[in-house]
Short mmCIF file of N, CA, C and O and ligand atoms in Angstrom, two decimals:
data_model
loop_
_atom_site.label_atom_id
_atom_site.label_comp_id
_atom_site.label_asym_id
_atom_site.label_seq_id
_atom_site.Cartn_x
_atom_site.Cartn_y
_atom_site.Cartn_z
N MET A 1 22.52 19.54 67.95
CA MET A 1 23.42 18.43 67.67
C MET A 1 23.51 17.51 68.89
O MET A 1 23.67 17.97 70.01
N ASN A 2 23.37 16.21 68.62
CA ASN A 2 23.46 15.23 69.70
C ASN A 2 24.87 14.69 69.82
O ASN A 2 25.41 14.12 68.87
N ILE A 3 25.45 14.86 71.00
CA ILE A 3 26.84 14.48 71.24
C ILE A 3 26.88 13.43 72.35
O ILE A 3 26.16 13.54 73.34
N ILE A 4 27.77 12.45 72.18
CA ILE A 4 28.02 11.51 73.28
C ILE A 4 29.46 11.72 73.74
O ILE A 4 30.38 11.81 72.92
N ILE A 5 29.63 11.88 75.05
CA ILE A 5 30.95 12.18 75.61
C ILE A 5 31.32 11.11 76.63
O ILE A 5 30.45 10.64 77.38
N GLY A 6 32.59 10.70 76.63
CA GLY A 6 33.03 9.71 77.60
C GLY A 6 34.50 9.84 77.92
O GLY A 6 35.27 10.42 77.15
N SER A 7 34.88 9.30 79.06
CA SER A 7 36.28 9.35 79.48
C SER A 7 36.59 8.15 80.37
O SER A 7 35.67 7.47 80.84
N ASP A 8 37.88 7.94 80.62
CA ASP A 8 38.27 7.06 81.72
C ASP A 8 38.63 7.96 82.90
O ASP A 8 38.37 9.18 82.86
N HIS A 9 39.23 7.38 83.93
CA HIS A 9 39.57 8.19 85.11
C HIS A 9 40.57 9.30 84.77
O HIS A 9 40.51 10.38 85.34
N GLY A 10 41.48 9.03 83.79
CA GLY A 10 42.50 10.02 83.42
C GLY A 10 41.89 11.24 82.73
O GLY A 10 42.52 12.30 82.67
N GLY A 11 40.68 11.07 82.22
CA GLY A 11 40.05 12.19 81.52
C GLY A 11 38.80 12.68 82.23
O GLY A 11 38.11 13.59 81.74
N PHE A 12 38.54 12.09 83.39
CA PHE A 12 37.27 12.38 84.08
C PHE A 12 37.07 13.88 84.37
O PHE A 12 36.01 14.45 84.06
N GLU A 13 38.09 14.51 84.93
CA GLU A 13 37.94 15.92 85.32
C GLU A 13 37.64 16.79 84.08
O GLU A 13 36.73 17.62 84.09
N LEU A 14 38.39 16.54 83.00
CA LEU A 14 38.18 17.34 81.79
C LEU A 14 36.83 17.00 81.14
O LEU A 14 36.15 17.88 80.59
N LYS A 15 36.43 15.75 81.22
CA LYS A 15 35.13 15.35 80.66
C LYS A 15 33.99 16.10 81.36
O LYS A 15 33.06 16.59 80.71
N GLU A 16 34.09 16.20 82.68
CA GLU A 16 33.05 16.92 83.43
C GLU A 16 32.99 18.39 83.01
O GLU A 16 31.90 18.96 82.84
N ILE A 17 34.15 18.99 82.81
CA ILE A 17 34.21 20.40 82.40
C ILE A 17 33.58 20.56 81.01
O ILE A 17 32.74 21.43 80.79
N CYS A 18 33.96 19.69 80.09
CA CYS A 18 33.45 19.79 78.70
C CYS A 18 31.94 19.53 78.67
O CYS A 18 31.20 20.19 77.94
N ARG A 19 31.50 18.57 79.46
CA ARG A 19 30.06 18.25 79.49
C ARG A 19 29.26 19.46 79.98
O ARG A 19 28.22 19.81 79.40
N LYS A 20 29.76 20.10 81.04
CA LYS A 20 29.04 21.26 81.58
C LYS A 20 29.04 22.43 80.58
O LYS A 20 28.04 23.14 80.46
N ILE A 21 30.14 22.60 79.88
CA ILE A 21 30.20 23.67 78.86
C ILE A 21 29.16 23.40 77.78
O ILE A 21 28.44 24.30 77.34
N MET A 22 29.06 22.15 77.36
CA MET A 22 28.12 21.83 76.28
C MET A 22 26.67 22.07 76.70
O MET A 22 25.83 22.39 75.87
N GLU A 23 26.40 21.91 78.00
CA GLU A 23 25.04 22.19 78.49
C GLU A 23 24.65 23.65 78.27
O GLU A 23 23.47 23.98 78.18
N THR A 24 25.65 24.52 78.20
CA THR A 24 25.36 25.95 78.03
C THR A 24 25.26 26.35 76.55
O THR A 24 24.88 27.47 76.24
N LEU A 25 25.64 25.44 75.65
CA LEU A 25 25.64 25.78 74.22
C LEU A 25 24.26 25.55 73.61
O LEU A 25 23.61 24.54 73.89
N LYS A 26 23.89 26.49 72.74
CA LYS A 26 22.60 26.40 72.06
C LYS A 26 22.61 25.21 71.09
O LYS A 26 23.62 24.93 70.46
N ASP A 27 21.48 24.53 70.97
CA ASP A 27 21.34 23.43 70.00
C ASP A 27 22.34 22.30 70.23
O ASP A 27 22.76 21.65 69.27
N CYS A 28 22.74 22.09 71.46
CA CYS A 28 23.71 21.03 71.74
C CYS A 28 23.18 20.19 72.90
O CYS A 28 22.84 20.72 73.95
N HIS A 29 23.07 18.89 72.68
CA HIS A 29 22.63 18.02 73.76
C HIS A 29 23.68 16.93 73.97
O HIS A 29 23.99 16.15 73.07
N ALA A 30 24.25 16.90 75.18
CA ALA A 30 25.33 15.96 75.47
C ALA A 30 24.85 14.81 76.34
O ALA A 30 24.21 15.02 77.36
N THR A 31 25.17 13.60 75.90
CA THR A 31 24.87 12.39 76.68
C THR A 31 26.18 11.88 77.27
O THR A 31 27.18 11.75 76.56
N ASP A 32 26.16 11.58 78.56
CA ASP A 32 27.37 11.17 79.26
C ASP A 32 27.47 9.64 79.28
O ASP A 32 26.64 8.95 79.87
N ALA A 33 28.52 9.12 78.63
CA ALA A 33 28.72 7.66 78.56
C ALA A 33 29.62 7.17 79.70
O ALA A 33 30.05 6.02 79.70
N GLY A 34 29.92 8.02 80.67
CA GLY A 34 30.80 7.65 81.78
C GLY A 34 32.27 7.93 81.43
O GLY A 34 32.53 8.46 80.36
N THR A 35 33.15 7.66 82.28
CA THR A 35 33.04 7.10 83.60
C THR A 35 32.49 8.18 84.56
O THR A 35 32.51 9.38 84.21
N PHE A 36 32.06 7.77 85.72
CA PHE A 36 31.38 8.73 86.58
C PHE A 36 32.14 9.05 87.87
O PHE A 36 31.59 9.64 88.79
N SER A 37 33.42 8.67 87.92
CA SER A 37 34.24 9.01 89.09
C SER A 37 35.71 8.93 88.68
O SER A 37 36.03 8.53 87.55
N GLU A 38 36.58 9.27 89.61
CA GLU A 38 38.02 9.20 89.32
C GLU A 38 38.61 7.83 89.64
O GLU A 38 39.82 7.64 89.57
N ASP A 39 37.73 6.86 89.98
CA ASP A 39 38.23 5.51 90.24
C ASP A 39 38.81 4.91 88.96
O ASP A 39 38.23 5.08 87.88
N SER A 40 39.90 4.19 89.12
CA SER A 40 40.56 3.62 87.95
C SER A 40 39.63 2.68 87.19
O SER A 40 38.93 1.86 87.78
N MET A 41 39.62 2.81 85.87
CA MET A 41 38.82 1.91 85.01
C MET A 41 39.54 1.77 83.67
O MET A 41 40.50 2.47 83.39
N ASP A 42 39.03 0.86 82.84
CA ASP A 42 39.70 0.55 81.57
C ASP A 42 39.10 1.36 80.42
O ASP A 42 37.92 1.19 80.09
N TYR A 43 39.94 2.19 79.78
CA TYR A 43 39.43 3.10 78.75
C TYR A 43 38.70 2.41 77.59
O TYR A 43 37.77 2.99 77.03
N PRO A 44 39.07 1.16 77.18
CA PRO A 44 38.35 0.58 76.04
C PRO A 44 36.85 0.46 76.28
O PRO A 44 36.06 0.54 75.33
N GLN A 45 36.44 0.26 77.53
CA GLN A 45 35.00 0.10 77.80
C GLN A 45 34.21 1.32 77.33
O GLN A 45 33.15 1.19 76.71
N VAL A 46 34.71 2.48 77.63
CA VAL A 46 34.00 3.72 77.25
C VAL A 46 34.25 4.03 75.77
O VAL A 46 33.33 4.46 75.06
N ALA A 47 35.45 3.78 75.28
CA ALA A 47 35.74 4.05 73.86
C ALA A 47 34.82 3.22 72.98
O ALA A 47 34.27 3.73 71.98
N HIS A 48 34.63 1.94 73.31
CA HIS A 48 33.73 1.08 72.51
C HIS A 48 32.30 1.65 72.53
O HIS A 48 31.63 1.70 71.50
N LYS A 49 31.85 2.05 73.70
CA LYS A 49 30.47 2.55 73.84
C LYS A 49 30.24 3.79 72.94
O LYS A 49 29.28 3.86 72.19
N VAL A 50 31.16 4.74 73.02
CA VAL A 50 31.01 6.00 72.28
C VAL A 50 31.20 5.76 70.77
O VAL A 50 30.39 6.22 69.94
N ALA A 51 32.22 5.00 70.41
CA ALA A 51 32.51 4.79 68.98
C ALA A 51 31.40 3.98 68.32
O ALA A 51 31.00 4.28 67.19
N GLU A 52 30.88 2.99 69.01
CA GLU A 52 29.79 2.18 68.43
C GLU A 52 28.56 3.05 68.20
O GLU A 52 27.92 2.97 67.15
N ALA A 53 28.25 3.92 69.16
CA ALA A 53 27.07 4.78 69.03
C ALA A 53 27.23 5.76 67.86
O ALA A 53 26.27 6.00 67.12
N VAL A 54 28.43 6.27 67.66
CA VAL A 54 28.66 7.20 66.54
C VAL A 54 28.64 6.41 65.22
O VAL A 54 28.05 6.84 64.23
N SER A 55 29.27 5.25 65.22
CA SER A 55 29.32 4.41 64.02
C SER A 55 27.91 4.03 63.55
O SER A 55 27.62 4.01 62.36
N LYS A 56 27.02 3.77 64.51
CA LYS A 56 25.64 3.38 64.16
C LYS A 56 24.76 4.58 63.82
O LYS A 56 23.58 4.42 63.51
N GLY A 57 25.29 5.78 63.98
CA GLY A 57 24.51 6.97 63.67
C GLY A 57 23.56 7.38 64.79
O GLY A 57 22.68 8.22 64.59
N GLU A 58 23.76 6.81 65.97
CA GLU A 58 22.88 7.17 67.10
C GLU A 58 23.21 8.58 67.61
O GLU A 58 22.37 9.24 68.22
N PHE A 59 24.45 9.00 67.40
CA PHE A 59 24.88 10.36 67.76
C PHE A 59 25.66 10.92 66.58
O PHE A 59 26.38 10.20 65.90
N GLU A 60 25.51 12.24 66.39
CA GLU A 60 26.19 12.89 65.27
C GLU A 60 27.70 12.98 65.54
O GLU A 60 28.52 12.80 64.64
N ARG A 61 28.05 13.29 66.77
CA ARG A 61 29.46 13.46 67.14
C ARG A 61 29.73 12.85 68.51
O ARG A 61 28.80 12.69 69.33
N GLY A 62 31.01 12.57 68.76
CA GLY A 62 31.42 12.09 70.07
C GLY A 62 32.67 12.82 70.55
O GLY A 62 33.39 13.42 69.75
N ILE A 63 32.88 12.74 71.85
CA ILE A 63 34.11 13.28 72.45
C ILE A 63 34.64 12.21 73.41
O ILE A 63 33.87 11.66 74.20
N LEU A 64 35.92 11.89 73.29
CA LEU A 64 36.55 10.90 74.16
C LEU A 64 37.79 11.50 74.81
O LEU A 64 38.59 12.16 74.14
N ILE A 65 37.95 11.25 76.10
CA ILE A 65 39.10 11.79 76.82
C ILE A 65 39.68 10.71 77.73
O ILE A 65 38.95 10.12 78.54
N CYS A 66 40.97 10.43 77.56
CA CYS A 66 41.67 9.59 78.54
C CYS A 66 42.92 10.36 78.95
O CYS A 66 42.99 11.57 78.73
N GLY A 67 43.88 9.71 79.57
CA GLY A 67 45.05 10.45 80.05
C GLY A 67 45.79 11.14 78.93
O GLY A 67 46.04 12.35 78.96
N THR A 68 46.13 10.36 77.89
CA THR A 68 46.86 10.93 76.74
C THR A 68 45.96 11.13 75.53
O THR A 68 46.34 11.85 74.60
N GLY A 69 44.86 10.43 75.48
CA GLY A 69 43.99 10.44 74.30
C GLY A 69 44.36 9.32 73.33
O GLY A 69 43.61 9.01 72.40
N ILE A 70 45.51 8.70 73.57
CA ILE A 70 46.01 7.69 72.61
C ILE A 70 45.14 6.42 72.63
O ILE A 70 44.69 5.94 71.59
N GLY A 71 44.93 5.86 73.80
CA GLY A 71 44.15 4.63 73.89
C GLY A 71 42.76 4.80 73.33
O GLY A 71 42.27 3.95 72.57
N MET A 72 42.11 5.90 73.66
CA MET A 72 40.75 6.15 73.17
C MET A 72 40.73 6.22 71.66
O MET A 72 39.82 5.68 71.00
N SER A 73 41.72 6.89 71.05
CA SER A 73 41.69 7.04 69.59
C SER A 73 41.99 5.71 68.91
O SER A 73 41.39 5.40 67.88
N VAL A 74 42.87 4.90 69.48
CA VAL A 74 43.17 3.59 68.89
C VAL A 74 41.91 2.72 68.85
O VAL A 74 41.60 2.12 67.82
N VAL A 75 41.18 2.68 69.95
CA VAL A 75 39.96 1.86 69.99
C VAL A 75 38.89 2.43 69.06
O VAL A 75 38.30 1.70 68.25
N ALA A 76 38.63 3.71 69.15
CA ALA A 76 37.51 4.31 68.40
C ALA A 76 37.68 4.16 66.90
O ALA A 76 36.70 3.94 66.17
N ASN A 77 38.94 4.24 66.41
CA ASN A 77 39.15 4.18 64.97
C ASN A 77 39.02 2.77 64.38
O ASN A 77 39.15 2.60 63.17
N ARG A 78 38.72 1.79 65.21
CA ARG A 78 38.43 0.45 64.69
C ARG A 78 37.01 0.37 64.14
O ARG A 78 36.65 -0.59 63.46
N TYR A 79 36.18 1.37 64.42
CA TYR A 79 34.77 1.32 64.03
C TYR A 79 34.56 1.95 62.65
O TYR A 79 35.07 3.04 62.38
N SER A 80 33.76 1.28 61.85
CA SER A 80 33.46 1.75 60.51
C SER A 80 32.80 3.14 60.55
O SER A 80 31.88 3.36 61.34
N GLY A 81 33.31 4.02 59.74
CA GLY A 81 32.71 5.36 59.64
C GLY A 81 33.16 6.30 60.74
O GLY A 81 32.81 7.49 60.70
N VAL A 82 33.92 5.79 61.69
CA VAL A 82 34.41 6.68 62.77
C VAL A 82 35.73 7.30 62.35
O VAL A 82 36.64 6.63 61.88
N ARG A 83 35.80 8.62 62.51
CA ARG A 83 37.04 9.34 62.30
C ARG A 83 37.33 10.07 63.62
O ARG A 83 36.85 11.18 63.86
N ALA A 84 38.06 9.34 64.48
CA ALA A 84 38.38 9.87 65.82
C ALA A 84 39.74 10.55 65.74
O ALA A 84 40.74 9.92 65.43
N CYS A 85 39.76 11.84 65.97
CA CYS A 85 40.98 12.63 65.79
C CYS A 85 41.53 13.11 67.13
O CYS A 85 40.86 13.85 67.85
N LEU A 86 42.75 12.67 67.43
CA LEU A 86 43.43 13.08 68.66
C LEU A 86 44.03 14.46 68.42
O LEU A 86 44.91 14.63 67.57
N CYS A 87 43.51 15.43 69.14
CA CYS A 87 43.92 16.83 68.92
C CYS A 87 44.54 17.40 70.19
O CYS A 87 44.16 17.05 71.30
N HIS A 88 45.49 18.31 69.98
CA HIS A 88 46.22 18.87 71.11
C HIS A 88 46.11 20.38 71.23
O HIS A 88 46.64 20.97 72.18
N ASN A 89 45.53 21.02 70.24
CA ASN A 89 45.47 22.48 70.25
C ASN A 89 44.37 22.96 69.30
O ASN A 89 43.70 22.14 68.66
N LEU A 90 44.21 24.28 69.19
CA LEU A 90 43.13 24.83 68.37
C LEU A 90 43.35 24.52 66.89
O LEU A 90 42.40 24.25 66.16
N PHE A 91 44.61 24.54 66.46
CA PHE A 91 44.92 24.27 65.05
C PHE A 91 44.48 22.86 64.66
O PHE A 91 43.78 22.67 63.66
N THR A 92 44.87 21.87 65.46
CA THR A 92 44.51 20.49 65.10
C THR A 92 43.00 20.25 65.26
O THR A 92 42.41 19.51 64.47
N ALA A 93 42.38 20.89 66.22
CA ALA A 93 40.92 20.73 66.38
C ALA A 93 40.19 21.29 65.16
O ALA A 93 39.26 20.67 64.64
N ARG A 94 40.61 22.44 64.69
CA ARG A 94 39.96 23.06 63.52
C ARG A 94 40.20 22.21 62.26
O ARG A 94 39.28 21.90 61.52
N LEU A 95 41.46 21.82 62.05
CA LEU A 95 41.79 21.02 60.85
C LEU A 95 41.15 19.64 60.89
O LEU A 95 40.83 19.07 59.84
N SER A 96 40.93 19.10 62.08
CA SER A 96 40.29 17.77 62.16
C SER A 96 38.89 17.83 61.57
O SER A 96 38.39 16.84 61.03
N ARG A 97 38.25 18.96 61.66
CA ARG A 97 36.92 19.14 61.08
C ARG A 97 37.04 19.53 59.59
O ARG A 97 36.40 18.93 58.75
N GLU A 98 37.86 20.54 59.29
CA GLU A 98 37.91 21.05 57.91
C GLU A 98 38.44 20.00 56.93
O GLU A 98 37.95 19.88 55.82
N HIS A 99 39.47 19.26 57.32
CA HIS A 99 40.12 18.31 56.40
C HIS A 99 39.68 16.86 56.61
O HIS A 99 39.62 16.09 55.66
N ASN A 100 39.44 16.48 57.87
CA ASN A 100 39.20 15.06 58.17
C ASN A 100 37.75 14.74 58.51
O ASN A 100 37.42 13.58 58.76
N ASP A 101 36.91 15.76 58.56
CA ASP A 101 35.50 15.57 58.92
C ASP A 101 35.39 14.72 60.20
O ASP A 101 34.61 13.76 60.26
N ALA A 102 36.19 15.08 61.19
CA ALA A 102 36.22 14.31 62.45
C ALA A 102 34.82 14.19 63.02
O ALA A 102 34.08 15.17 63.09
N ASN A 103 34.47 12.95 63.41
CA ASN A 103 33.18 12.82 64.12
C ASN A 103 33.38 12.46 65.59
O ASN A 103 32.42 12.44 66.35
N ILE A 104 34.63 12.19 65.97
CA ILE A 104 34.94 12.07 67.40
C ILE A 104 36.20 12.90 67.69
O ILE A 104 37.24 12.72 67.04
N LEU A 105 36.07 13.81 68.62
CA LEU A 105 37.23 14.59 69.09
C LEU A 105 37.83 13.83 70.27
O LEU A 105 37.12 13.48 71.21
N VAL A 106 39.13 13.57 70.19
CA VAL A 106 39.82 12.88 71.30
C VAL A 106 40.84 13.83 71.90
O VAL A 106 41.58 14.51 71.18
N MET A 107 40.87 13.86 73.22
CA MET A 107 41.82 14.74 73.92
C MET A 107 42.48 13.99 75.07
O MET A 107 41.93 13.02 75.58
N GLY A 108 43.64 14.47 75.47
CA GLY A 108 44.34 13.90 76.61
C GLY A 108 44.15 14.79 77.84
O GLY A 108 44.62 15.93 77.86
N GLY A 109 43.47 14.25 78.82
CA GLY A 109 43.18 15.04 80.02
C GLY A 109 44.43 15.40 80.81
O GLY A 109 44.43 16.35 81.59
N ARG A 110 45.53 14.61 80.59
CA ARG A 110 46.77 14.89 81.29
C ARG A 110 47.76 15.64 80.39
O ARG A 110 48.92 15.80 80.74
N VAL A 111 47.26 16.05 79.23
CA VAL A 111 48.14 16.67 78.23
C VAL A 111 47.82 18.14 78.02
O VAL A 111 48.72 18.97 77.90
N ILE A 112 46.53 18.45 77.93
CA ILE A 112 46.16 19.83 77.58
C ILE A 112 45.45 20.53 78.73
O ILE A 112 44.87 19.89 79.60
N GLY A 113 45.49 21.85 78.70
CA GLY A 113 44.85 22.66 79.73
C GLY A 113 43.35 22.77 79.51
O GLY A 113 42.85 22.54 78.40
N LYS A 114 42.65 23.13 80.58
CA LYS A 114 41.18 23.21 80.52
C LYS A 114 40.69 24.28 79.56
O LYS A 114 39.73 24.08 78.82
N GLY A 115 41.33 25.44 79.59
CA GLY A 115 40.89 26.55 78.73
C GLY A 115 40.99 26.20 77.26
O GLY A 115 40.06 26.46 76.48
N ILE A 116 42.11 25.58 76.88
CA ILE A 116 42.30 25.17 75.48
C ILE A 116 41.25 24.12 75.12
O ILE A 116 40.65 24.16 74.05
N ALA A 117 41.04 23.17 76.02
CA ALA A 117 40.08 22.08 75.75
C ALA A 117 38.68 22.63 75.48
O ALA A 117 38.00 22.18 74.56
N ILE A 118 38.26 23.60 76.26
CA ILE A 118 36.92 24.18 76.06
C ILE A 118 36.82 24.82 74.68
O ILE A 118 35.85 24.62 73.95
N GLU A 119 37.85 25.57 74.30
CA GLU A 119 37.83 26.21 72.97
C GLU A 119 37.88 25.16 71.87
O GLU A 119 37.29 25.32 70.80
N MET A 120 38.61 24.06 72.11
CA MET A 120 38.69 22.99 71.11
C MET A 120 37.32 22.34 70.91
O MET A 120 36.93 22.03 69.78
N VAL A 121 36.59 22.14 71.99
CA VAL A 121 35.25 21.55 71.89
C VAL A 121 34.36 22.47 71.06
O VAL A 121 33.64 22.03 70.15
N GLU A 122 34.42 23.77 71.34
CA GLU A 122 33.58 24.72 70.60
C GLU A 122 33.94 24.71 69.11
O GLU A 122 33.05 24.71 68.25
N LEU A 123 35.24 24.66 68.81
CA LEU A 123 35.68 24.60 67.41
C LEU A 123 35.21 23.31 66.74
O LEU A 123 34.73 23.33 65.60
N PHE A 124 35.35 22.20 67.45
CA PHE A 124 34.93 20.89 66.93
C PHE A 124 33.45 20.89 66.58
O PHE A 124 33.03 20.34 65.58
N LEU A 125 32.65 21.57 67.39
CA LEU A 125 31.20 21.56 67.17
C LEU A 125 30.76 22.52 66.07
O LEU A 125 29.79 22.26 65.39
N ARG A 126 31.48 23.62 65.89
CA ARG A 126 30.97 24.63 64.93
C ARG A 126 31.72 24.70 63.60
O ARG A 126 31.28 25.40 62.68
N THR A 127 32.84 23.98 63.48
CA THR A 127 33.61 24.09 62.24
C THR A 127 33.09 23.11 61.19
O THR A 127 33.04 21.90 61.44
N PRO A 128 32.72 23.61 60.00
CA PRO A 128 32.23 22.69 58.96
C PRO A 128 33.37 21.97 58.23
O PRO A 128 34.50 22.45 58.21
N PHE A 129 33.04 20.82 57.64
CA PHE A 129 33.97 20.08 56.77
C PHE A 129 34.13 20.87 55.49
O PHE A 129 33.14 21.36 54.93
N GLU A 130 35.36 20.99 55.00
CA GLU A 130 35.62 21.77 53.78
C GLU A 130 35.17 21.07 52.50
O GLU A 130 34.91 21.72 51.49
N GLY A 131 35.14 19.74 52.53
CA GLY A 131 34.75 18.99 51.33
C GLY A 131 35.83 19.10 50.27
O GLY A 131 37.02 19.11 50.58
N GLY A 132 35.39 19.22 48.99
CA GLY A 132 36.34 19.37 47.89
C GLY A 132 37.32 18.21 47.83
O GLY A 132 36.93 17.05 47.86
N ARG A 133 38.61 18.54 47.75
CA ARG A 133 39.64 17.51 47.59
C ARG A 133 39.66 16.51 48.75
O ARG A 133 40.13 15.38 48.60
N HIS A 134 39.14 16.93 49.89
CA HIS A 134 39.17 16.05 51.07
C HIS A 134 38.12 14.94 50.99
O HIS A 134 38.26 13.91 51.64
N GLU A 135 37.07 15.15 50.18
CA GLU A 135 36.03 14.12 50.01
C GLU A 135 36.64 12.82 49.50
O GLU A 135 36.38 11.74 50.03
N LEU A 136 37.45 12.93 48.45
CA LEU A 136 38.06 11.76 47.82
C LEU A 136 38.97 11.05 48.83
O LEU A 136 38.97 9.82 48.93
N ARG A 137 39.73 11.83 49.58
CA ARG A 137 40.65 11.24 50.56
C ARG A 137 39.88 10.46 51.63
O ARG A 137 40.27 9.37 52.02
N LEU A 138 38.77 11.04 52.08
CA LEU A 138 37.97 10.34 53.10
C LEU A 138 37.40 9.05 52.51
O LEU A 138 37.36 8.02 53.19
N SER A 139 37.01 9.10 51.24
CA SER A 139 36.41 7.90 50.63
C SER A 139 37.45 6.79 50.51
O SER A 139 37.10 5.61 50.42
N GLN A 140 38.72 7.14 50.51
CA GLN A 140 39.77 6.11 50.38
C GLN A 140 40.12 5.45 51.72
O GLN A 140 40.79 4.43 51.75
N ILE A 141 39.65 6.01 52.82
CA ILE A 141 40.03 5.50 54.14
C ILE A 141 39.57 4.06 54.33
O ILE A 141 40.32 3.22 54.82
N GLU A 142 38.34 3.76 53.93
CA GLU A 142 37.80 2.43 54.19
C GLU A 142 37.95 1.50 52.99
O GLU A 142 37.33 0.46 52.92
N THR A 143 38.77 1.90 52.00
CA THR A 143 39.00 1.05 50.83
C THR A 143 40.40 0.44 50.97
O THR A 143 41.38 1.17 51.01
N PHE A 144 40.48 -0.86 51.02
CA PHE A 144 41.80 -1.50 51.16
C PHE A 144 42.27 -2.04 49.81
O PHE A 144 41.48 -2.51 49.04
C1 RB5 B 1 45.39 5.42 82.34
O1 RB5 B 1 46.39 5.37 83.29
C2 RB5 B 1 45.96 5.76 80.98
O2 RB5 B 1 46.72 4.70 80.50
C3 RB5 B 1 44.84 6.11 80.03
O3 RB5 B 1 44.11 7.17 80.53
C4 RB5 B 1 45.25 6.53 78.63
O4 RB5 B 1 46.21 7.53 78.66
C5 RB5 B 1 45.58 5.46 77.68
O5 RB5 B 1 45.90 5.67 76.52
#
């Protein structure tokens, strides 16, 4: 699975941890969209890069991390076909896949612990979409 991961400075430390974990996972290739240091930068720059790449189908999944995860999810969900889910624990990470078919996992680097984040990434990557009644709901998302 091809994944694109990105963060701002508020998520940089957690992004580095998640990226390194993904390098150890079988059948997982992670591309780093930045940022590449803890210097202050604007989260929309990275959110646009990751969300556009997922929206265009260049990557199957994405991961975005900022301080709270809020800014990243607001930007990413403007893209067609992107379902960026801000998750805070194992329950929401699992349900984001089973019910929402999340294609971008969003986390807050200043909100959650490293251990939980690593398990959330693993759940996000291996949990299948349940389909069924959730298919219809997803189809209604882009219908106004
Ligand atoms: C940066 O200070 C912070 O605003 C950003 O990381 C994020 O939390 C925005 O939603």
